[in-house]
Amino acid sequence: MRPALALLLALLGSSVFAQNKLDPAHVEFFENKIRPVLVEHCYRCHSAEAEKNKKLKAELRVDSRQALAKGGESGPAVVPGDLKKSLLVQALYHVDLSMPPSGKLPANVIADFEKWVKMGAPDPRDETVKVETKSMDFAKAREFWSFQLPKNQTPPTVKDAAWPKKELDRFILAKLEEKGLKPVPFAEKRQWIRRATFDLLGLPPSADDVEAFLRDESPGAYAKVVDRLLASPHYGERWGRYWLDVARYAEDQAHTFGVKPYTNAHRYRDWVIQAFNDDLGYDQFLKLQIAGDLMPEMPDRFKQLAGLGYQGLGAQYYKNTDAAKAAADELDDRIDSLTRGILGLTVSCARCHDHKFDPIPQVDYYSLAGIYNGSSLKEVPLASAPAVKAYDDAQAKIKVQNDKIAKWLAEQGQQLRKHEAGLTAKYVAAAWKTIAREQNKKPVNRLEIAKTEGLKLGYLGRWVTYLDAKNSGKASILFEEWFKTKREADELPAEIAQLAERVQKDLQVALAGYEKLDAKKQEQVAKSPPKKKGATVKTILPGDGDELLRALVLDAGSPFALGPNEVRFALKDLETMKTLKGMDETLATLTKASPPKYDVAHGIAGGGAVTKVFLRGNPAKPGDVAPPRFLQVISTEAKPEKYTRLELANDLASNKNPLTARVWVNRVWQYHFGKPLVATPSNFGHLGEKPTHPELLDHLAVRFMESGWSNKTLHREIMLSSTYRLSTQSDKRNFAVDADNDYLWRMHRRRLDVEAWRDSMLAVSGKLDASLGGPTLDLNAANNRRRTVYAKISRHELNSLLRLFDFPDANITSEKRTETTVPQQQLFVLNSQFVVEQAKALAARLNQEASQDGERVDRAFRMLFSRPATPQEIALATQFLAAPDSADDQRQNKLSRWERFAQILLGSNEFLYLD
C-alpha cells in the first residue's frame, strides 16, 4: 500500500475544471477558506517550490489551477459539483485516506471544502499570475481605474441634443448612440410617480398624490414630487434600510454559546434613519460611525455617538475554546465590513497571504487590524457629561445607602443566628418528631411543634428539609449517624440527642471564631469543600468548624442561612425596627431624587494595540509588527505617528480617496435603476466588473463630493433625468444588441423587496402605523403594524417572512438583494394570517369609501396600482363579486367575496412589481 499522504495528494488531480468567468463571491470564498488551507497543509510538498527543491510528492502540485487540472498519480480528486466522486473530501474525513497526515482538520474547514466543491470548485489561480510583496509597485498599481481619483468629466456631445434633461443623460445617450441604440419613450406620469415614491419612501403613492401630479402641467412638476418625497420622514426609513444592509445590522449574535441580544441596537438604526432625513453629508456620516467618540464634542450626543453602532453591533465570537482565533475573527468582521462596504475592496482576502489580485499586501490587512486591536464593544452614554455625572453620582449615593443597609442587616443576622444556633439541639429534636410522625402517617402540626418548643416555624421547616432522607446526599457527613438511625417512635433516641448537643456546642464555637476572622478568611470558610469520609482537608477554623458553618449557616438553603429579607422578617425589637425604617426612608429619598437613567447605545472604545502579522493567518504564529495605517495603494501622504480610528475615518471620507464616493454613488444608482454601473458593488478590484459608464461614474462621484456629499442632491440629479423617466417597455432592435440593458435604453422592471411589499399592504389596507423610531418589535406579533424596518433582525434566527423573501444575511455586509421565486412565496400570499388580515382591512376600507362595487374596484386599482381600472377589469371583478358562494364556501366560513378579491389584488404581480 502506498503512503497515505502520497496517495491522497495524488488524488488532487487530473480533473480539468472548466473555468468560465468566475463569480466574485465564489473567488472570495476560495481566497478566504480554501487557498489558506492548501498553503498551510499542502504547499510544503506539493508546490512549484517543492518541485524546484526536488521534494515534490506523488508528482502533484496544488498551487495553481493548471497544476490541479494536470493532476498526480491517481487521477482526479475533485469533481466539481459532485461530493461523492470528490475523493479529496473523503480524505479530509480520514476514512480510507488521510489529509493531512498530521491530523484531521476541524469540521468547519471540511464543510468549507464541501461547499467549495458544490459551487463548482472555482479556482482563480493561474500560473502566469505572480504577485510579489517585496516588489509590489504601488505607483503602477494606482494606474488601475478604481485607484485613480475621479475626474470631473465633461459631458459628451450627443446627436439628439433635445433628449437630455441632466448632464448625466448625455453620458447615457452618448453610449447608446455609440452602440446604435435608441432610448424607449418616457414612462407615463402614473408610472413615474409610483416609481419615484417607492424609490424614495418604499411606499405606494396615495391616489390623491397621483391625481395632483397628473393635473400639474408646470415645468417643475417632477421636481415638486421629488422634493416632497425627500422631505418626508419616511425617506430616511427607506434609504436607511439600504445602509443597514451594508452595515450588517442585527440585534443579536450568532457566534456565541448563547444568543446575546443587543438591547439598544434600535438606537443605531434610528440614528441612520435620522441621518438620511437630515441629509447628513455622507463623509460626516462615515466619520461619526467610525470615530464619533474621538471627534470634537457636539451638543447632541445622540447624533455624535449612536452611529458607533456600526462597529458596536459587530460580530462577537465564542472565546472559551480558542480565544485568539475568536478575537482575530472579530477583527476580520470589522475589516471586511468596512473595506467591502465603504471602499469596495476585498481586503480580508489578505488575512492569510498577500492579496492575489489587488495591490494589498498582508501587512496592510494587519495594519487595519491594528487600529481595532485592543478595542472593546461597550455601551456609550447618549447624554452630556454633566447629565451622566449627575446620574452616576446619585446612583453612587444609592449604592452607599444600600451597602449600609446590607451591612446593618448582616450584623443583625449575626445576632439572630447566634440565638438560633443556641437552639440547634431543640431544632434537631423537633425535626425528628416531625419527620417520624409524617413517615408513620400520624397527625402532625409543625406550627404547634414550633410553638411548644419555642422555635421559629421557618427554621423548623428548613431543618426538616435538611435532615429528610431524600436530602441525605446533600446533608453534611456530620449527620451520617442521623440517617442510619430508624425512626420507629416520636421520641428522640439518646445517640441522636447527644449528636444534636455536640453539633450545637461546636456550631456556637465555630460562629464565635468565624466572626473574629477577616473578610478574606471568612470567604475561604464559605468556599471550603464539603467534608468527605476518610479525607483530610485543610481548614481555617479548628475541628469541623468550617464544615459546620458551611453546612448549617453559610450555604444557600442551609438551616440557619439568613438572607436580608429573612432578617427583616425576623426582627421584632421596636427600636431595631425603627432604625431600619429610617435607613429605608433615606434610601427611598435618594432613589426619588435620582435623575432617570440616560439612554445608551452600543459602541466601541479603545484600539491601537501593537499588532503583528499572523503567518498564514494563524494567531499562534505571529510575525513582524504591522504599523497602524491606511492601505498603501490609496494613501500617498505621510501619516502621523499615532494612527487611530479618527485618522482612519478621515482617510475613508476624504476627497482624495478614489473609492469611497464612487462606491456609494454606484450603490445609489443601483437602488434607483435595479442595476449598478459597476456590477460588483462591493468589489472595485481587479476581479470586480469594470463600469459600463466610467465617465458617468466619475462625473457623479465628483458632483457628489462637490455637493457636500449630499444624498438628496444626488437623488435629485438622478431622478430628474431623462434616463430615470424611461419606461420599461421593450424594443426588439435594442434587445438584439443589448439584451441585458447594460446601457440603459429602458428602465429595468423591479420586484419590491420584502419591506416595501409588506409595508405597502399595510398602507393600502389603512392599517400602517407610520410613527418613527423606537424599540424593536416582533414581526410575527399580531398587532405589529409598524414599518418592517423596525422589526427585529436576528443573526441567530432570522424571521421566517424575511428569510422567505430574500432578506440578506446579517452576519456579513450585503451588496444587493437576491431575488428567488419559490412556491412557498405564493403559498404565503394564500395562507398567511398577515395577508388575510390586510385583505379584510382593505375590503372594509373600500366598502366604507365607495358605495358601488364598480367604484370600489376602480378605487382599489388606484390605491394599489396608481391607475384606474379598465372597463373590462371592472366588469370581470363585479361579475366575481356578484356570484353566490357555494355551499362548501359557506360551510367552511371562508372569506367574503370582497375579502377574497382584495387578497387577489394584494397577491398580484402588478402590486409586487415596479415599472
mmCIF file with all atom_site columns, N, CA and C in Angstrom, residues 206 208 210 216 349 370 392 397 484 490 598 676-677 696 743 748 794 799 848 891 914:
data_model
loop_
_atom_site.group_PDB
_atom_site.id
_atom_site.type_symbol
_atom_site.label_atom_id
_atom_site.label_alt_id
_atom_site.label_comp_id
_atom_site.label_asym_id
_atom_site.label_entity_id
_atom_site.label_seq_id
_atom_site.pdbx_PDB_ins_code
_atom_site.Cartn_x
_atom_site.Cartn_y
_atom_site.Cartn_z
_atom_site.occupancy
_atom_site.B_iso_or_equiv
_atom_site.pdbx_formal_charge
_atom_site.auth_seq_id
_atom_site.auth_comp_id
_atom_site.auth_asym_id
_atom_site.auth_atom_id
_atom_site.pdbx_PDB_model_num
ATOM 1  N N  . SER A 1 206 ? -50.293 57.866 -2.684  1.00 0.00 ? 206 SER A N  1
ATOM 2  C CA . SER A 1 206 ? -51.748 57.892 -2.481  1.00 0.00 ? 206 SER A CA 1
ATOM 3  C C  . SER A 1 206 ? -52.423 58.256 -3.790  1.00 0.00 ? 206 SER A C  1
ATOM 4  N N  . ASP A 1 208 ? -54.641 60.442 -4.226  1.00 0.00 ? 208 ASP A N  1
ATOM 5  C CA . ASP A 1 208 ? -54.731 61.898 -4.317  1.00 0.00 ? 208 ASP A CA 1
ATOM 6  C C  . ASP A 1 208 ? -53.425 62.494 -4.832  1.00 0.00 ? 208 ASP A C  1
ATOM 7  N N  . VAL A 1 210 ? -51.286 61.057 -6.777  1.00 0.00 ? 210 VAL A N  1
ATOM 8  C CA . VAL A 1 210 ? -51.174 60.733 -8.202  1.00 0.00 ? 210 VAL A CA 1
ATOM 9  C C  . VAL A 1 210 ? -51.999 61.718 -9.020  1.00 0.00 ? 210 VAL A C  1
ATOM 10 N N  . ASP A 1 216 ? -50.832 68.679 -12.568 1.00 0.00 ? 216 ASP A N  1
ATOM 11 C CA . ASP A 1 216 ? -49.774 69.691 -12.576 1.00 0.00 ? 216 ASP A CA 1
ATOM 12 C C  . ASP A 1 216 ? -49.024 69.642 -13.906 1.00 0.00 ? 216 ASP A C  1
ATOM 13 N N  . CYS A 1 349 ? -9.237  39.223 1.968   1.00 0.00 ? 349 CYS A N  1
ATOM 14 C CA . CYS A 1 349 ? -8.517  38.172 1.236   1.00 0.00 ? 349 CYS A CA 1
ATOM 15 C C  . CYS A 1 349 ? -7.022  38.205 1.562   1.00 0.00 ? 349 CYS A C  1
ATOM 16 N N  . GLY A 1 370 ? -4.701  46.500 13.342  1.00 0.00 ? 370 GLY A N  1
ATOM 17 C CA . GLY A 1 370 ? -4.074  47.141 14.488  1.00 0.00 ? 370 GLY A CA 1
ATOM 18 C C  . GLY A 1 370 ? -4.844  48.335 14.997  1.00 0.00 ? 370 GLY A C  1
ATOM 19 N N  . ASP A 1 392 ? -24.795 59.221 37.712  1.00 0.00 ? 392 ASP A N  1
ATOM 20 C CA . ASP A 1 392 ? -23.821 58.325 38.339  1.00 0.00 ? 392 ASP A CA 1
ATOM 21 C C  . ASP A 1 392 ? -23.595 58.692 39.803  1.00 0.00 ? 392 ASP A C  1
ATOM 22 N N  . LYS A 1 397 ? -24.596 57.353 45.568  1.00 0.00 ? 397 LYS A N  1
ATOM 23 C CA . LYS A 1 397 ? -25.170 57.589 46.894  1.00 0.00 ? 397 LYS A CA 1
ATOM 24 C C  . LYS A 1 397 ? -26.169 56.485 47.253  1.00 0.00 ? 397 LYS A C  1
ATOM 25 N N  . LYS A 1 484 ? -28.701 6.915  59.619  1.00 0.00 ? 484 LYS A N  1
ATOM 26 C CA . LYS A 1 484 ? -28.615 5.468  59.860  1.00 0.00 ? 484 LYS A CA 1
ATOM 27 C C  . LYS A 1 484 ? -29.596 4.996  60.933  1.00 0.00 ? 484 LYS A C  1
ATOM 28 N N  . ASP A 1 490 ? -41.751 8.778  68.151  1.00 0.00 ? 490 ASP A N  1
ATOM 29 C CA . ASP A 1 490 ? -41.545 10.208 68.139  1.00 0.00 ? 490 ASP A CA 1
ATOM 30 C C  . ASP A 1 490 ? -40.370 10.631 69.016  1.00 0.00 ? 490 ASP A C  1
ATOM 31 N N  . TYR A 1 598 ? -29.867 57.689 31.774  1.00 0.00 ? 598 TYR A N  1
ATOM 32 C CA . TYR A 1 598 ? -29.681 58.222 30.430  1.00 0.00 ? 598 TYR A CA 1
ATOM 33 C C  . TYR A 1 598 ? -29.692 57.083 29.405  1.00 0.00 ? 598 TYR A C  1
ATOM 34 N N  . PRO A 1 676 ? -26.406 48.324 -10.995 1.00 0.00 ? 676 PRO A N  1
ATOM 35 C CA . PRO A 1 676 ? -25.376 49.346 -10.781 1.00 0.00 ? 676 PRO A CA 1
ATOM 36 C C  . PRO A 1 676 ? -24.535 49.593 -12.020 1.00 0.00 ? 676 PRO A C  1
ATOM 37 N N  . LEU A 1 677 ? -23.802 50.682 -12.015 1.00 0.00 ? 677 LEU A N  1
ATOM 38 C CA . LEU A 1 677 ? -22.862 50.965 -13.103 1.00 0.00 ? 677 LEU A CA 1
ATOM 39 C C  . LEU A 1 677 ? -21.672 50.013 -13.037 1.00 0.00 ? 677 LEU A C  1
ATOM 40 N N  . LEU A 1 696 ? -19.351 58.536 -16.563 1.00 0.00 ? 696 LEU A N  1
ATOM 41 C CA . LEU A 1 696 ? -20.531 58.926 -15.799 1.00 0.00 ? 696 LEU A CA 1
ATOM 42 C C  . LEU A 1 696 ? -20.302 58.674 -14.306 1.00 0.00 ? 696 LEU A C  1
ATOM 43 N N  . TYR A 1 743 ? -26.767 49.333 -21.112 1.00 0.00 ? 743 TYR A N  1
ATOM 44 C CA . TYR A 1 743 ? -26.570 50.733 -21.492 1.00 0.00 ? 743 TYR A CA 1
ATOM 45 C C  . TYR A 1 743 ? -27.811 51.593 -21.253 1.00 0.00 ? 743 TYR A C  1
ATOM 46 N N  . HIS A 1 748 ? -35.300 49.231 -15.954 1.00 0.00 ? 748 HIS A N  1
ATOM 47 C CA . HIS A 1 748 ? -35.477 47.846 -15.527 1.00 0.00 ? 748 HIS A CA 1
ATOM 48 C C  . HIS A 1 748 ? -36.765 47.713 -14.720 1.00 0.00 ? 748 HIS A C  1
ATOM 49 N N  . SER A 1 794 ? -32.410 39.256 13.414  1.00 0.00 ? 794 SER A N  1
ATOM 50 C CA . SER A 1 794 ? -31.608 38.306 14.186  1.00 0.00 ? 794 SER A CA 1
ATOM 51 C C  . SER A 1 794 ? -30.569 37.629 13.301  1.00 0.00 ? 794 SER A C  1
ATOM 52 N N  . ASN A 1 799 ? -36.242 36.063 11.026  1.00 0.00 ? 799 ASN A N  1
ATOM 53 C CA . ASN A 1 799 ? -37.687 35.888 10.903  1.00 0.00 ? 799 ASN A CA 1
ATOM 54 C C  . ASN A 1 799 ? -38.039 35.158 9.613   1.00 0.00 ? 799 ASN A C  1
ATOM 55 N N  . GLN A 1 848 ? -66.208 51.191 2.838   1.00 0.00 ? 848 GLN A N  1
ATOM 56 C CA . GLN A 1 848 ? -66.517 52.432 3.546   1.00 0.00 ? 848 GLN A CA 1
ATOM 57 C C  . GLN A 1 848 ? -66.343 53.655 2.655   1.00 0.00 ? 848 GLN A C  1
ATOM 58 N N  . ARG A 1 891 ? -70.050 26.586 4.323   1.00 0.00 ? 891 ARG A N  1
ATOM 59 C CA . ARG A 1 891 ? -69.776 25.668 5.422   1.00 0.00 ? 891 ARG A CA 1
ATOM 60 C C  . ARG A 1 891 ? -68.406 25.936 6.046   1.00 0.00 ? 891 ARG A C  1
ATOM 61 N N  . LEU A 1 914 ? -42.537 46.846 -9.955  1.00 0.00 ? 914 LEU A N  1
ATOM 62 C CA . LEU A 1 914 ? -42.454 48.286 -10.173 1.00 0.00 ? 914 LEU A CA 1
ATOM 63 C C  . LEU A 1 914 ? -41.969 48.550 -11.588 1.00 0.00 ? 914 LEU A C  1
#
